[in-house]
mmCIF file of C-alpha atoms in Angstrom:
data_model
loop_
_atom_site.group_PDB
_atom_site.id
_atom_site.type_symbol
_atom_site.label_atom_id
_atom_site.label_comp_id
_atom_site.label_asym_id
_atom_site.label_seq_id
_atom_site.Cartn_x
_atom_site.Cartn_y
_atom_site.Cartn_z
ATOM 1 C CA UNK X 1 -4.129 -2.454 25.691
ATOM 2 C CA UNK X 2 -7.477 -4.267 25.691
ATOM 3 C CA UNK X 3 -9.385 -0.994 26.022
ATOM 4 C CA UNK X 4 -7.753 0.428 22.899
ATOM 5 C CA UNK X 5 -8.227 -2.425 20.449
ATOM 6 C CA UNK X 6 -9.982 -1.485 17.224
ATOM 7 C CA UNK X 7 -8.968 -4.086 14.613
ATOM 8 C CA UNK X 8 -6.743 -7.132 14.748
ATOM 9 C CA UNK X 9 -5.177 -9.898 12.698
ATOM 10 C CA UNK X 10 -3.506 -13.097 13.868
ATOM 11 C CA UNK X 11 -0.829 -15.305 12.371
ATOM 12 C CA UNK X 12 0.896 -18.527 13.281
ATOM 13 C CA UNK X 13 4.092 -19.830 11.778
ATOM 14 C CA UNK X 14 5.058 -23.469 12.020
ATOM 15 C CA UNK X 15 5.680 -24.592 15.567
ATOM 16 C CA UNK X 16 5.163 -22.514 18.705
ATOM 17 C CA UNK X 17 5.420 -19.021 17.149
ATOM 18 C CA UNK X 18 2.327 -16.770 17.190
ATOM 19 C CA UNK X 19 1.685 -13.112 16.391
ATOM 20 C CA UNK X 20 -1.290 -10.814 16.935
ATOM 21 C CA UNK X 21 -1.470 -7.443 15.194
ATOM 22 C CA UNK X 22 -3.916 -5.052 16.885
ATOM 23 C CA UNK X 23 -4.824 -1.460 16.205
ATOM 24 C CA UNK X 24 -6.140 1.273 18.387
ATOM 25 C CA UNK X 25 -9.577 2.737 17.878
ATOM 26 C CA UNK X 26 -9.887 4.177 14.341
ATOM 27 C CA UNK X 27 -10.795 7.680 15.476
ATOM 28 C CA UNK X 28 -7.901 9.226 13.584
ATOM 29 C CA UNK X 29 -5.560 8.249 10.796
ATOM 30 C CA UNK X 30 -2.760 7.997 13.341
ATOM 31 C CA UNK X 31 -4.169 5.081 15.316
ATOM 32 C CA UNK X 32 -1.582 3.023 17.111
ATOM 33 C CA UNK X 33 -0.696 -0.490 15.978
ATOM 34 C CA UNK X 34 0.876 -3.117 18.216
ATOM 35 C CA UNK X 35 2.484 -6.424 17.266
ATOM 36 C CA UNK X 36 2.309 -8.979 20.058
ATOM 37 C CA UNK X 37 4.401 -12.137 19.823
ATOM 38 C CA UNK X 38 4.560 -15.482 21.579
ATOM 39 C CA UNK X 39 7.189 -18.152 21.079
ATOM 40 C CA UNK X 40 5.610 -20.722 23.416
ATOM 41 C CA UNK X 41 2.308 -21.456 21.604
ATOM 42 C CA UNK X 42 0.532 -18.477 23.160
ATOM 43 C CA UNK X 43 1.181 -19.113 26.846
ATOM 44 C CA UNK X 44 3.138 -15.853 27.247
ATOM 45 C CA UNK X 45 2.864 -12.711 25.103
ATOM 46 C CA UNK X 46 4.978 -9.569 24.736
ATOM 47 C CA UNK X 47 4.803 -6.417 22.607
ATOM 48 C CA UNK X 48 7.375 -6.938 19.854
ATOM 49 C CA UNK X 49 6.977 -3.479 18.327
ATOM 50 C CA UNK X 50 4.420 -0.726 17.860
ATOM 51 C CA UNK X 51 3.792 2.319 15.724
ATOM 52 C CA UNK X 52 4.467 4.396 18.834
ATOM 53 C CA UNK X 53 8.175 3.530 18.687
ATOM 54 C CA UNK X 54 8.616 2.521 15.055
ATOM 55 C CA UNK X 55 7.390 4.751 12.232
ATOM 56 C CA UNK X 56 7.952 2.016 9.641
ATOM 57 C CA UNK X 57 4.994 0.128 11.022
ATOM 58 C CA UNK X 58 1.269 0.356 10.208
ATOM 59 C CA UNK X 59 -0.095 3.702 11.329
ATOM 60 C CA UNK X 60 -2.455 4.610 8.507
ATOM 61 C CA UNK X 61 -6.184 4.145 8.557
ATOM 62 C CA UNK X 62 -6.550 0.960 6.583
ATOM 63 C CA UNK X 63 -7.144 -2.752 6.785
ATOM 64 C CA UNK X 64 -4.091 -4.894 7.449
ATOM 65 C CA UNK X 65 -3.289 -8.576 7.304
ATOM 66 C CA UNK X 66 -0.060 -10.411 8.015
ATOM 67 C CA UNK X 67 1.805 -13.582 7.178
ATOM 68 C CA UNK X 68 4.859 -15.043 8.905
ATOM 69 C CA UNK X 69 6.411 -18.106 7.265
ATOM 70 C CA UNK X 70 9.012 -18.765 9.941
ATOM 71 C CA UNK X 71 10.075 -17.335 13.294
ATOM 72 C CA UNK X 72 11.997 -14.449 11.712
ATOM 73 C CA UNK X 73 10.405 -13.572 8.354
ATOM 74 C CA UNK X 74 6.985 -12.087 7.710
ATOM 75 C CA UNK X 75 5.021 -9.314 6.038
ATOM 76 C CA UNK X 76 2.104 -7.059 6.849
ATOM 77 C CA UNK X 77 0.012 -5.802 3.926
ATOM 78 C CA UNK X 78 -2.194 -2.747 4.419
ATOM 79 C CA UNK X 79 -4.659 -1.088 2.060
ATOM 80 C CA UNK X 80 -4.649 2.678 2.446
ATOM 81 C CA UNK X 81 -7.748 4.781 2.069
ATOM 82 C CA UNK X 82 -5.950 8.044 1.322
ATOM 83 C CA UNK X 83 -4.147 7.123 -1.878
ATOM 84 C CA UNK X 84 -4.451 4.081 -4.084
ATOM 85 C CA UNK X 85 -1.575 2.303 -2.351
ATOM 86 C CA UNK X 86 -0.825 -1.059 -0.849
ATOM 87 C CA UNK X 87 1.761 -0.670 1.898
ATOM 88 C CA UNK X 88 3.830 -3.787 2.563
ATOM 89 C CA UNK X 89 5.964 -4.033 5.691
ATOM 90 C CA UNK X 90 8.626 -6.750 5.794
ATOM 91 C CA UNK X 91 10.609 -8.097 8.743
ATOM 92 C CA UNK X 92 13.499 -10.522 8.845
ATOM 93 C CA UNK X 93 14.011 -10.458 12.623
ATOM 94 C CA UNK X 94 10.679 -11.634 14.022
ATOM 95 C CA UNK X 95 8.956 -8.254 13.911
ATOM 96 C CA UNK X 96 11.488 -6.167 15.798
ATOM 97 C CA UNK X 97 12.231 -3.911 12.809
ATOM 98 C CA UNK X 98 10.418 -3.403 9.509
ATOM 99 C CA UNK X 99 11.112 -2.195 5.970
ATOM 100 C CA UNK X 100 8.317 -0.511 4.018
ATOM 101 C CA UNK X 101 7.331 -0.719 0.339
ATOM 102 C CA UNK X 102 4.497 1.276 -1.270
ATOM 103 C CA UNK X 103 2.816 -0.397 -4.237
ATOM 104 C CA UNK X 104 0.457 1.631 -6.445
ATOM 105 C CA UNK X 105 -2.921 0.411 -7.700
ATOM 106 C CA UNK X 106 -4.303 0.697 -11.212
ATOM 107 C CA UNK X 107 -7.728 1.521 -9.690
ATOM 108 C CA UNK X 108 -9.353 2.398 -6.376
ATOM 109 C CA UNK X 109 -8.935 -0.330 -3.729
ATOM 110 C CA UNK X 110 -11.804 -1.634 -1.680
ATOM 111 C CA UNK X 111 -11.409 -0.284 1.835
ATOM 112 C CA UNK X 112 -13.860 -2.841 3.241
ATOM 113 C CA UNK X 113 -11.667 -5.914 2.621
ATOM 114 C CA UNK X 114 -8.183 -6.606 3.932
ATOM 115 C CA UNK X 115 -5.601 -7.884 1.443
ATOM 116 C CA UNK X 116 -5.044 -11.627 1.265
ATOM 117 C CA UNK X 117 -1.536 -13.093 1.464
ATOM 118 C CA UNK X 118 -0.537 -16.500 0.093
ATOM 119 C CA UNK X 119 2.879 -18.030 0.750
ATOM 120 C CA UNK X 120 4.327 -20.750 -1.463
ATOM 121 C CA UNK X 121 7.589 -22.105 -0.003
ATOM 122 C CA UNK X 122 10.353 -21.314 -0.064
ATOM 123 C CA UNK X 123 10.138 -17.617 -1.104
ATOM 124 C CA UNK X 124 7.035 -16.988 -3.260
ATOM 125 C CA UNK X 125 4.357 -14.564 -1.969
ATOM 126 C CA UNK X 126 1.149 -13.352 -3.597
ATOM 127 C CA UNK X 127 -0.895 -10.458 -2.194
ATOM 128 C CA UNK X 128 -4.427 -10.122 -3.586
ATOM 129 C CA UNK X 129 -6.336 -6.853 -3.222
ATOM 130 C CA UNK X 130 -10.005 -6.310 -4.079
ATOM 131 C CA UNK X 131 -10.886 -3.208 -6.087
ATOM 132 C CA UNK X 132 -14.022 -1.072 -5.834
ATOM 133 C CA UNK X 133 -14.979 -1.906 -9.437
ATOM 134 C CA UNK X 134 -15.211 -5.611 -8.552
ATOM 135 C CA UNK X 135 -11.821 -6.533 -9.987
ATOM 136 C CA UNK X 136 -8.702 -7.676 -8.193
ATOM 137 C CA UNK X 137 -5.018 -6.926 -8.460
ATOM 138 C CA UNK X 138 -2.211 -9.268 -7.465
ATOM 139 C CA UNK X 139 1.308 -8.443 -6.354
ATOM 140 C CA UNK X 140 3.864 -11.236 -6.627
ATOM 141 C CA UNK X 141 7.226 -11.647 -4.958
ATOM 142 C CA UNK X 142 9.699 -14.439 -5.619
ATOM 143 C CA UNK X 143 12.197 -12.871 -3.185
ATOM 144 C CA UNK X 144 10.323 -13.429 0.102
ATOM 145 C CA UNK X 145 8.819 -9.943 -0.052
ATOM 146 C CA UNK X 146 11.963 -7.956 -0.888
ATOM 147 C CA UNK X 147 10.667 -6.971 -4.365
ATOM 148 C CA UNK X 148 7.164 -6.960 -5.878
ATOM 149 C CA UNK X 149 5.623 -7.176 -9.367
ATOM 150 C CA UNK X 150 1.963 -6.228 -10.067
ATOM 151 C CA UNK X 151 -0.299 -8.416 -12.211
ATOM 152 C CA UNK X 152 -4.001 -8.461 -12.989
#
């Protein structure tokens, strides 16, 4: 896996849980993504899931970031370069399976900055995306990422 790493993002929930999201080399739009997990503070790692065996997982050419707020629940947010979309992947079982939501932009997203995710307990999430015109757009969820509302 180390020879195929292109981009990566890390996340830690409270306690011993850790995740690393890595992508393959960005030679094509179908680069592979892998989610590695550890539940012992990083002493042992395993591949939780990948785009090779799960099509509802990042496999577009874009910048991704992730946020887990407990051992089971988390999201990955990815800016796509092909269409003005933010793709949000949500898990409620520690990253084993994912649900996908596509959120449209009012303008062209910046493809040089990954989205930023803020979590406000117990269920409030805000994703901030930079736009090419210098503005930003925010997507808010009060349902732990199950539904989203855009705001400027």
